[in-house]
PDB file of C-alpha atoms and ligand atoms in Angstrom:
ATOM      1  CA  MET A   7     132.743 -68.132  18.799  1.00 62.00           C
ATOM      2  CA  LYS A   8     132.672 -65.294  21.262  1.00 86.00           C
ATOM      3  CA  MET A   9     130.305 -62.421  20.455  1.00 90.00           C
ATOM      4  CA  PHE A  10     132.920 -59.778  19.678  1.00 92.00           C
ATOM      5  CA  GLU A  11     135.661 -62.004  18.205  1.00 89.00           C
ATOM      6  CA  LEU A  12     135.438 -60.248  14.827  1.00 88.00           C
ATOM      7  CA  ILE A  13     136.668 -56.919  16.172  1.00 90.00           C
ATOM      8  CA  LYS A  14     139.047 -58.187  18.847  1.00 89.00           C
ATOM      9  CA  ASP A  15     142.167 -57.273  16.871  1.00 91.00           C
ATOM     10  CA  GLN A  16     140.949 -53.720  16.293  1.00 91.00           C
ATOM     11  CA  ILE A  17     140.408 -52.994  19.993  1.00 87.00           C
ATOM     12  CA  LYS A  18     143.890 -51.566  20.598  1.00 85.00           C
ATOM     13  CA  ASP A  19     143.318 -48.838  17.997  1.00 91.00           C
ATOM     14  CA  ILE A  20     140.010 -47.710  19.445  1.00 95.00           C
ATOM     15  CA  LYS A  21     140.275 -44.475  21.389  1.00 94.00           C
ATOM     16  CA  LYS A  22     136.867 -42.852  21.263  1.00 98.00           C
ATOM     17  CA  ILE A  23     133.731 -44.897  21.879  1.00 98.00           C
ATOM     18  CA  VAL A  24     130.230 -43.517  21.588  1.00 98.00           C
ATOM     19  CA  PHE A  25     127.164 -45.377  22.828  1.00 99.00           C
ATOM     20  CA  VAL A  26     123.752 -44.605  21.421  1.00 99.00           C
ATOM     21  CA  THR A  27     121.191 -46.081  23.779  1.00 98.00           C
ATOM     22  CA  GLY A  28     117.431 -46.418  23.995  1.00 98.00           C
ATOM     23  CA  ALA A  29     114.703 -47.948  26.102  1.00 97.00           C
ATOM     24  CA  GLY A  30     115.986 -51.504  25.544  1.00 97.00           C
ATOM     25  CA  ILE A  31     119.078 -50.920  27.661  1.00 98.00           C
ATOM     26  CA  SER A  32     116.871 -50.270  30.707  1.00 98.00           C
ATOM     27  CA  GLN A  33     114.488 -53.139  29.941  1.00 96.00           C
ATOM     28  CA  GLU A  34     116.461 -55.551  32.125  1.00 97.00           C
ATOM     29  CA  SER A  35     116.195 -53.043  34.989  1.00 97.00           C
ATOM     30  CA  GLY A  36     112.403 -53.248  34.749  1.00 95.00           C
ATOM     31  CA  VAL A  37     111.695 -50.107  32.732  1.00 94.00           C
ATOM     32  CA  PRO A  38     109.214 -50.805  29.921  1.00 91.00           C
ATOM     33  CA  THR A  39     110.208 -50.046  26.326  1.00 93.00           C
ATOM     34  CA  PHE A  40     107.984 -47.950  24.057  1.00 90.00           C
ATOM     35  CA  ARG A  41     107.306 -50.120  21.069  1.00 87.00           C
ATOM     36  CA  GLY A  42     106.218 -53.717  20.848  1.00 75.00           C
ATOM     37  CA  LYS A  43     104.261 -55.372  23.618  1.00 77.00           C
ATOM     38  CA  ASP A  44     105.162 -52.754  26.242  1.00 76.00           C
ATOM     39  CA  GLY A  45     103.640 -49.835  24.346  1.00 80.00           C
ATOM     40  CA  LEU A  46     100.477 -49.433  26.405  1.00 85.00           C
ATOM     41  CA  TRP A  47      99.750 -47.653  29.686  1.00 88.00           C
ATOM     42  CA  ARG A  48      96.228 -47.914  31.174  1.00 86.00           C
ATOM     43  CA  ASN A  49      95.214 -48.897  27.642  1.00 86.00           C
ATOM     44  CA  TYR A  50      96.553 -45.673  26.175  1.00 90.00           C
ATOM     45  CA  ASP A  51      98.979 -45.919  23.294  1.00 90.00           C
ATOM     46  CA  VAL A  52     102.165 -44.360  24.697  1.00 90.00           C
ATOM     47  CA  MET A  53     103.065 -43.032  21.245  1.00 89.00           C
ATOM     48  CA  LYS A  54      99.984 -40.844  21.467  1.00 90.00           C
ATOM     49  CA  LEU A  55     100.570 -39.812  25.079  1.00 92.00           C
ATOM     50  CA  ALA A  56     104.091 -38.561  24.407  1.00 93.00           C
ATOM     51  CA  THR A  57     102.896 -35.646  22.305  1.00 94.00           C
ATOM     52  CA  ILE A  58     102.245 -31.992  22.933  1.00 94.00           C
ATOM     53  CA  ASP A  59      98.664 -32.471  21.696  1.00 95.00           C
ATOM     54  CA  ALA A  60      97.979 -35.145  24.310  1.00 96.00           C
ATOM     55  CA  PHE A  61      99.426 -32.818  26.951  1.00 96.00           C
ATOM     56  CA  TYR A  62      97.217 -29.876  26.058  1.00 95.00           C
ATOM     57  CA  ASP A  63      94.231 -32.225  25.693  1.00 96.00           C
ATOM     58  CA  ASN A  64      94.676 -33.752  29.112  1.00 96.00           C
ATOM     59  CA  PRO A  65      97.690 -32.443  31.057  1.00 97.00           C
ATOM     60  CA  LYS A  66      96.581 -34.262  34.220  1.00 97.00           C
ATOM     61  CA  LEU A  67      96.647 -37.634  32.466  1.00 96.00           C
ATOM     62  CA  VAL A  68     100.096 -37.037  30.975  1.00 97.00           C
ATOM     63  CA  TRP A  69     101.391 -35.884  34.371  1.00 97.00           C
ATOM     64  CA  GLU A  70      99.982 -39.065  35.943  1.00 96.00           C
ATOM     65  CA  TRP A  71     101.856 -41.116  33.377  1.00 96.00           C
ATOM     66  CA  TYR A  72     105.127 -39.310  34.091  1.00 96.00           C
ATOM     67  CA  ASN A  73     104.605 -39.522  37.873  1.00 96.00           C
ATOM     68  CA  GLU A  74     104.124 -43.253  37.592  1.00 95.00           C
ATOM     69  CA  ARG A  75     107.187 -43.656  35.381  1.00 95.00           C
ATOM     70  CA  ARG A  76     109.273 -41.495  37.722  1.00 96.00           C
ATOM     71  CA  ASN A  77     108.242 -43.613  40.711  1.00 95.00           C
ATOM     72  CA  ASN A  78     109.089 -46.737  38.758  1.00 95.00           C
ATOM     73  CA  VAL A  79     112.503 -45.365  37.799  1.00 95.00           C
ATOM     74  CA  PHE A  80     113.290 -44.422  41.407  1.00 94.00           C
ATOM     75  CA  GLY A  81     112.593 -48.009  42.393  1.00 96.00           C
ATOM     76  CA  VAL A  82     114.873 -49.682  39.869  1.00 97.00           C
ATOM     77  CA  LYS A  83     118.637 -50.090  39.592  1.00 98.00           C
ATOM     78  CA  PRO A  84     121.067 -49.831  36.711  1.00 98.00           C
ATOM     79  CA  ASN A  85     121.735 -53.276  35.216  1.00 98.00           C
ATOM     80  CA  LEU A  86     124.936 -54.956  34.066  1.00 98.00           C
ATOM     81  CA  GLY A  87     124.665 -53.187  30.700  1.00 98.00           C
ATOM     82  CA  HIS A  88     124.668 -49.685  32.203  1.00 98.00           C
ATOM     83  CA  LYS A  89     127.435 -50.735  34.611  1.00 98.00           C
ATOM     84  CA  ALA A  90     129.633 -52.121  31.849  1.00 98.00           C
ATOM     85  CA  ILE A  91     129.436 -48.821  29.959  1.00 98.00           C
ATOM     86  CA  ALA A  92     130.402 -46.920  33.108  1.00 98.00           C
ATOM     87  CA  GLU A  93     133.311 -49.266  33.761  1.00 98.00           C
ATOM     88  CA  LEU A  94     134.615 -48.821  30.224  1.00 98.00           C
ATOM     89  CA  GLU A  95     135.629 -45.255  31.152  1.00 98.00           C
ATOM     90  CA  LYS A  96     138.676 -46.848  32.826  1.00 96.00           C
ATOM     91  CA  TYR A  97     139.921 -48.072  29.455  1.00 95.00           C
ATOM     92  CA  ALA A  98     138.740 -45.626  26.791  1.00 96.00           C
ATOM     93  CA  ASN A  99     137.208 -42.269  26.081  1.00 98.00           C
ATOM     94  CA  VAL A 100     133.479 -42.983  26.420  1.00 98.00           C
ATOM     95  CA  MET A 101     130.490 -40.824  25.623  1.00 98.00           C
ATOM     96  CA  VAL A 102     126.876 -41.884  26.053  1.00 99.00           C
ATOM     97  CA  LEU A 103     124.180 -40.406  23.850  1.00 99.00           C
ATOM     98  CA  THR A 104     120.927 -41.636  25.319  1.00 98.00           C
ATOM     99  CA  GLN A 105     117.314 -41.269  24.303  1.00 98.00           C
ATOM    100  CA  ASN A 106     116.342 -42.432  27.782  1.00 98.00           C
ATOM    101  CA  ILE A 107     115.057 -40.038  30.400  1.00 98.00           C
ATOM    102  CA  ASP A 108     115.536 -42.443  33.312  1.00 98.00           C
ATOM    103  CA  GLY A 109     119.003 -41.321  34.501  1.00 98.00           C
ATOM    104  CA  LEU A 110     120.208 -44.932  34.876  1.00 98.00           C
ATOM    105  CA  HIS A 111     123.484 -44.374  32.986  1.00 98.00           C
ATOM    106  CA  GLN A 112     124.438 -41.654  35.458  1.00 98.00           C
ATOM    107  CA  LYS A 113     123.332 -43.827  38.376  1.00 98.00           C
ATOM    108  CA  ALA A 114     125.624 -46.569  37.082  1.00 98.00           C
ATOM    109  CA  GLY A 115     128.527 -44.103  37.170  1.00 98.00           C
ATOM    110  CA  SER A 116     128.845 -42.866  33.582  1.00 98.00           C
ATOM    111  CA  THR A 117     130.197 -39.330  33.697  1.00 98.00           C
ATOM    112  CA  GLU A 118     129.723 -38.255  30.075  1.00 98.00           C
ATOM    113  CA  VAL A 119     126.036 -38.585  29.262  1.00 98.00           C
ATOM    114  CA  LEU A 120     124.026 -36.454  26.874  1.00 98.00           C
ATOM    115  CA  GLU A 121     120.286 -36.784  27.447  1.00 98.00           C
ATOM    116  CA  LEU A 122     118.872 -36.248  23.981  1.00 98.00           C
ATOM    117  CA  HIS A 123     115.236 -36.472  25.067  1.00 98.00           C
ATOM    118  CA  GLY A 124     115.455 -34.675  28.401  1.00 98.00           C
ATOM    119  CA  SER A 125     115.070 -36.079  31.891  1.00 98.00           C
ATOM    120  CA  ILE A 126     112.242 -37.443  33.997  1.00 97.00           C
ATOM    121  CA  VAL A 127     113.390 -35.392  36.994  1.00 97.00           C
ATOM    122  CA  LYS A 128     113.330 -32.070  35.178  1.00 98.00           C
ATOM    123  CA  ILE A 129     110.429 -29.731  34.565  1.00 98.00           C
ATOM    124  CA  LYS A 130     109.891 -26.576  32.570  1.00 98.00           C
ATOM    125  CA  CYS A 131     107.145 -24.062  31.945  1.00 98.00           C
ATOM    126  CA  SER A 132     105.057 -24.665  28.854  1.00 96.00           C
ATOM    127  CA  VAL A 133     105.234 -20.922  28.109  1.00 97.00           C
ATOM    128  CA  CYS A 134     108.015 -18.967  29.875  1.00 98.00           C
ATOM    129  CA  ASP A 135     111.735 -19.838  30.261  1.00 97.00           C
ATOM    130  CA  PHE A 136     111.416 -21.344  33.736  1.00 98.00           C
ATOM    131  CA  LYS A 137     113.233 -24.667  34.236  1.00 97.00           C
ATOM    132  CA  ASP A 138     113.814 -26.657  37.400  1.00 97.00           C
ATOM    133  CA  GLN A 139     114.707 -29.975  38.927  1.00 96.00           C
ATOM    134  CA  MET A 140     111.844 -31.852  40.620  1.00 94.00           C
ATOM    135  CA  THR A 141     112.561 -32.380  44.287  1.00 88.00           C
ATOM    136  CA  ALA A 142     109.164 -33.686  45.413  1.00 90.00           C
ATOM    137  CA  GLU A 143     105.924 -34.675  43.809  1.00 91.00           C
ATOM    138  CA  PHE A 144     103.401 -31.880  43.250  1.00 94.00           C
ATOM    139  CA  SER A 145     100.305 -31.964  45.428  1.00 93.00           C
ATOM    140  CA  GLU A 146      98.183 -30.887  42.500  1.00 94.00           C
ATOM    141  CA  ILE A 147      98.618 -31.784  38.867  1.00 95.00           C
ATOM    142  CA  PRO A 148      99.078 -30.225  36.451  1.00 96.00           C
ATOM    143  CA  PRO A 149     101.346 -27.942  38.515  1.00 97.00           C
ATOM    144  CA  LEU A 150     101.474 -24.264  37.667  1.00 97.00           C
ATOM    145  CA  CYS A 151     104.440 -22.017  37.014  1.00 97.00           C
ATOM    146  CA  LYS A 152     104.836 -18.668  38.820  1.00 97.00           C
ATOM    147  CA  CYS A 153     103.802 -17.078  35.524  1.00 98.00           C
ATOM    148  CA  GLY A 154     100.433 -18.847  35.780  1.00 97.00           C
ATOM    149  CA  ASN A 155     100.899 -21.312  32.932  1.00 98.00           C
ATOM    150  CA  ILE A 156     101.155 -25.091  33.180  1.00 97.00           C
ATOM    151  CA  LEU A 157     104.463 -26.753  34.048  1.00 98.00           C
ATOM    152  CA  ARG A 158     105.423 -29.789  31.996  1.00 98.00           C
ATOM    153  CA  PRO A 159     108.041 -32.524  32.122  1.00 98.00           C
ATOM    154  CA  ASP A 160     111.290 -31.309  30.511  1.00 98.00           C
ATOM    155  CA  VAL A 161     111.325 -34.065  27.933  1.00 98.00           C
ATOM    156  CA  VAL A 162     111.154 -34.130  24.157  1.00 97.00           C
ATOM    157  CA  TRP A 163     107.787 -35.176  22.754  1.00 97.00           C
ATOM    158  CA  PHE A 164     106.984 -36.304  19.236  1.00 93.00           C
ATOM    159  CA  GLY A 165     107.190 -33.422  16.842  1.00 90.00           C
ATOM    160  CA  GLU A 166     109.398 -31.352  19.171  1.00 95.00           C
ATOM    161  CA  SER A 167     113.018 -30.364  18.595  1.00 96.00           C
ATOM    162  CA  LEU A 168     115.830 -31.711  20.708  1.00 97.00           C
ATOM    163  CA  PRO A 169     117.581 -29.231  23.014  1.00 96.00           C
ATOM    164  CA  GLN A 170     119.863 -27.592  20.455  1.00 97.00           C
ATOM    165  CA  ASP A 171     123.034 -27.406  22.550  1.00 97.00           C
ATOM    166  CA  VAL A 172     122.774 -31.096  23.424  1.00 98.00           C
ATOM    167  CA  TRP A 173     122.078 -32.123  19.839  1.00 98.00           C
ATOM    168  CA  GLN A 174     124.984 -30.069  18.481  1.00 98.00           C
ATOM    169  CA  LYS A 175     127.375 -31.806  20.876  1.00 98.00           C
ATOM    170  CA  ALA A 176     125.904 -35.210  20.056  1.00 98.00           C
ATOM    171  CA  MET A 177     126.489 -34.732  16.323  1.00 98.00           C
ATOM    172  CA  ILE A 178     130.069 -33.664  16.950  1.00 98.00           C
ATOM    173  CA  VAL A 179     131.009 -36.579  19.203  1.00 98.00           C
ATOM    174  CA  ALA A 180     129.267 -39.046  16.889  1.00 98.00           C
ATOM    175  CA  GLY A 181     131.270 -37.675  13.975  1.00 98.00           C
ATOM    176  CA  GLN A 182     134.561 -38.057  15.846  1.00 98.00           C
ATOM    177  CA  CYS A 183     134.296 -41.567  17.296  1.00 98.00           C
ATOM    178  CA  ASP A 184     136.210 -44.690  16.262  1.00 97.00           C
ATOM    179  CA  LEU A 185     133.498 -47.050  17.452  1.00 98.00           C
ATOM    180  CA  MET A 186     129.772 -46.573  17.936  1.00 98.00           C
ATOM    181  CA  ILE A 187     127.740 -49.105  19.872  1.00 98.00           C
ATOM    182  CA  ILE A 188     124.009 -48.824  19.377  1.00 98.00           C
ATOM    183  CA  ALA A 189     122.245 -50.655  22.175  1.00 98.00           C
ATOM    184  CA  GLY A 190     118.567 -51.095  22.967  1.00 98.00           C
ATOM    185  CA  THR A 191     117.048 -48.733  20.465  1.00 98.00           C
ATOM    186  CA  SER A 192     114.713 -49.417  17.573  1.00 97.00           C
ATOM    187  CA  LEU A 193     116.327 -46.473  15.720  1.00 97.00           C
ATOM    188  CA  VAL A 194     112.994 -45.319  14.387  1.00 96.00           C
ATOM    189  CA  VAL A 195     112.980 -41.897  16.041  1.00 95.00           C
ATOM    190  CA  SER A 196     114.659 -38.996  14.304  1.00 96.00           C
ATOM    191  CA  PRO A 197     117.060 -37.262  14.685  1.00 97.00           C
ATOM    192  CA  ALA A 198     118.685 -39.702  17.166  1.00 98.00           C
ATOM    193  CA  ASN A 199     118.599 -42.396  14.478  1.00 98.00           C
ATOM    194  CA  THR A 200     120.891 -40.307  12.251  1.00 98.00           C
ATOM    195  CA  LEU A 201     123.802 -40.519  14.745  1.00 98.00           C
ATOM    196  CA  PRO A 202     125.174 -43.762  13.226  1.00 98.00           C
ATOM    197  CA  ILE A 203     125.481 -41.931   9.901  1.00 98.00           C
ATOM    198  CA  TYR A 204     127.803 -39.306  11.423  1.00 98.00           C
ATOM    199  CA  ALA A 205     129.921 -42.097  12.886  1.00 98.00           C
ATOM    200  CA  LYS A 206     130.045 -43.918   9.579  1.00 97.00           C
ATOM    201  CA  GLN A 207     131.274 -40.776   7.846  1.00 97.00           C
ATOM    202  CA  ASN A 208     134.246 -40.931  10.223  1.00 98.00           C
ATOM    203  CA  ASN A 209     134.818 -44.593   9.254  1.00 97.00           C
ATOM    204  CA  ALA A 210     133.882 -45.700  12.745  1.00 97.00           C
ATOM    205  CA  ILE A 211     133.037 -49.324  13.430  1.00 97.00           C
ATOM    206  CA  LEU A 212     129.296 -49.714  14.052  1.00 98.00           C
ATOM    207  CA  ILE A 213     127.994 -52.390  16.398  1.00 98.00           C
ATOM    208  CA  GLU A 214     124.353 -52.997  17.192  1.00 98.00           C
ATOM    209  CA  ILE A 215     123.259 -54.808  20.348  1.00 98.00           C
ATOM    210  CA  ASN A 216     119.598 -55.716  20.147  1.00 98.00           C
ATOM    211  CA  PRO A 217     117.723 -59.023  20.372  1.00 97.00           C
ATOM    212  CA  GLU A 218     115.567 -57.856  17.444  1.00 97.00           C
ATOM    213  CA  ASN A 219     116.256 -56.628  13.952  1.00 97.00           C
ATOM    214  CA  THR A 220     116.144 -52.847  13.320  1.00 97.00           C
ATOM    215  CA  ASP A 221     115.892 -50.832  10.108  1.00 94.00           C
ATOM    216  CA  MET A 222     119.611 -50.105  10.379  1.00 97.00           C
ATOM    217  CA  SER A 223     120.859 -53.613  11.209  1.00 98.00           C
ATOM    218  CA  SER A 224     122.128 -54.071   7.663  1.00 97.00           C
ATOM    219  CA  GLU A 225     124.326 -50.947   7.978  1.00 96.00           C
ATOM    220  CA  MET A 226     126.202 -52.373  10.965  1.00 97.00           C
ATOM    221  CA  ASP A 227     129.680 -53.883  10.925  1.00 96.00           C
ATOM    222  CA  LEU A 228     128.633 -56.280  13.641  1.00 96.00           C
ATOM    223  CA  VAL A 229     125.206 -57.196  14.971  1.00 97.00           C
ATOM    224  CA  ILE A 230     124.880 -58.878  18.349  1.00 97.00           C
ATOM    225  CA  ARG A 231     121.481 -60.482  18.768  1.00 97.00           C
ATOM    226  CA  ASN A 232     121.500 -60.540  22.510  1.00 98.00           C
ATOM    227  CA  THR A 233     120.404 -58.376  25.398  1.00 98.00           C
ATOM    228  CA  SER A 234     122.560 -55.473  26.538  1.00 98.00           C
ATOM    229  CA  ALA A 235     123.024 -56.806  30.091  1.00 98.00           C
ATOM    230  CA  ILE A 236     124.584 -59.942  28.584  1.00 98.00           C
ATOM    231  CA  ALA A 237     126.509 -58.473  25.641  1.00 98.00           C
ATOM    232  CA  LEU A 238     127.989 -55.295  27.143  1.00 98.00           C
ATOM    233  CA  PRO A 239     129.913 -56.929  30.026  1.00 97.00           C
ATOM    234  CA  GLU A 240     131.441 -59.317  27.494  1.00 96.00           C
ATOM    235  CA  PHE A 241     132.425 -56.378  25.290  1.00 97.00           C
ATOM    236  CA  VAL A 242     134.106 -54.585  28.192  1.00 96.00           C
ATOM    237  CA  SER A 243     135.944 -57.736  29.268  1.00 94.00           C
ATOM    238  CA  MET A 244     137.942 -57.538  26.010  1.00 92.00           C
ATOM    239  CA  PHE A 245     139.411 -54.216  27.149  1.00 90.00           C
ATOM    240  CA  LYS A 246     140.381 -55.686  30.501  1.00 87.00           C
ATOM    241  CA  GLU A 247     142.299 -58.488  28.783  1.00 80.00           C
ATOM    242  CA  ASN A 248     144.188 -56.141  26.493  1.00 70.00           C
TER     243      ASN A 248
HETATM  244  N1  LIG B  17     118.623 -55.377  25.437  1.00 72.87           N
HETATM  245  C1  LIG B  17     118.831 -54.692  24.276  1.00 72.87           C
HETATM  246  N2  LIG B  17     117.817 -54.280  23.486  1.00 72.87           N
HETATM  247  C2  LIG B  17     116.561 -54.546  23.880  1.00 72.87           C
HETATM  248  C3  LIG B  17     116.267 -55.242  25.058  1.00 72.87           C
HETATM  249  C4  LIG B  17     117.376 -55.661  25.862  1.00 72.87           C
HETATM  250  N3  LIG B  17     117.185 -56.321  27.013  1.00 72.87           N
HETATM  251  N4  LIG B  17     114.912 -55.335  25.165  1.00 72.87           N
HETATM  252  C5  LIG B  17     114.387 -54.733  24.110  1.00 72.87           C
HETATM  253  N5  LIG B  17     115.366 -54.244  23.304  1.00 72.87           N
HETATM  254  C6  LIG B  17     115.249 -53.488  22.061  1.00 72.87           C
HETATM  255  C7  LIG B  17     113.994 -53.747  21.259  1.00 72.87           C
HETATM  256  O1  LIG B  17     114.188 -54.857  20.375  1.00 72.87           O
HETATM  257  C8  LIG B  17     113.828 -52.437  20.497  1.00 72.87           C
HETATM  258  O2  LIG B  17     114.526 -52.458  19.275  1.00 72.87           O
HETATM  259  O3  LIG B  17     115.181 -52.129  22.430  1.00 72.87           O
HETATM  260  C9  LIG B  17     114.473 -51.392  21.439  1.00 72.87           C
HETATM  261  C10 LIG B  17     113.480 -50.490  22.129  1.00 72.87           C
HETATM  262  O4  LIG B  17     112.882 -49.687  21.141  1.00 72.87           O
HETATM  263  P1  LIG B  17     111.825 -48.537  21.498  1.00 72.87           P
HETATM  264  O5  LIG B  17     110.817 -49.055  22.455  1.00 72.87           O
HETATM  265  O6  LIG B  17     111.356 -48.003  20.201  1.00 72.87           O
HETATM  266  O7  LIG B  17     112.701 -47.462  22.305  1.00 72.87           O
HETATM  267  P2  LIG B  17     113.628 -46.306  21.756  1.00 72.87           P
HETATM  268  O8  LIG B  17     114.374 -46.726  20.548  1.00 72.87           O
HETATM  269  O9  LIG B  17     114.407 -45.825  22.924  1.00 72.87           O
HETATM  270  O10 LIG B  17     112.567 -45.191  21.360  1.00 72.87           O
HETATM  271  C11 LIG B  17     113.013 -43.938  20.954  1.00 72.87           C
HETATM  272  O11 LIG B  17     110.829 -43.015  21.111  1.00 72.87           O
HETATM  273  O12 LIG B  17     108.859 -42.877  22.331  1.00 72.87           O
HETATM  274  C12 LIG B  17     110.017 -42.250  21.993  1.00 72.87           C
HETATM  275  O13 LIG B  17     111.117 -40.541  23.151  1.00 72.87           O
HETATM  276  C13 LIG B  17     110.838 -41.926  23.203  1.00 72.87           C
HETATM  277  O14 LIG B  17     113.213 -42.016  23.523  1.00 72.87           O
HETATM  278  C14 LIG B  17     112.097 -42.719  23.001  1.00 72.87           C
HETATM  279  C15 LIG B  17     112.158 -42.842  21.490  1.00 72.87           C
END
């Protein structure tokens, strides 16, 4: 049986589709995930590096980690999963709510992307309101703001709040969709992992695409145990046939 056979008949009624994505969707592009076997960098636990405490402890080290990740991201391409989501805009109203900071959805051509955890190409001051886009690497790290304080990556670390305007929009679109596809995320990080609940309250169909089980797998209407670069093109092909 084809992967999405169970929902094939419902496709024609689906108008608004929301994707919730995480590190797994970029795995087939060569971007490491956070948990599982990928969760180390130079023998540091990445869960501990992605914190404000780690940054204040050793800002140079955290900057080195982000510089390396940024260089990696610049060298990789969106995969068939990202591309399928972008292509789906031809057939439905599509919104992407991503925890990824790699920009690969936008590179693939998706036009409606909310970056819940910030972006690897953005920076902000750790004290004042200054925000900017990174155009070139800094000659010295940690770089300093005009105000004299340390600049940091404009990303969300453990224990920090999401950008409020982005999160507000994410909750609204999640609560209005007919179908939510959750791809490549372990759904262990809050509040992003509450988005399926908003969709469920709207009686949306929930589909998970992940080779592994997650804590929310049992809440899904359909679970596809496959990788996103394999499953998503097949999902989109159903819209082309209709
Ligand atoms: N296709 C689909 N899913 C995959 C693939 C793949 N090719 N490879 C791995 N996965 C799945 C894994 O099984 C796992 O469930 O992707 C998920 C990746 O989980 P995490 O590494 O926990 O990434 P994510 O859910 O994005 O983490 C959330 O945690 O560290 C923070 O801020 C960081 O945004 C990140 C957040």
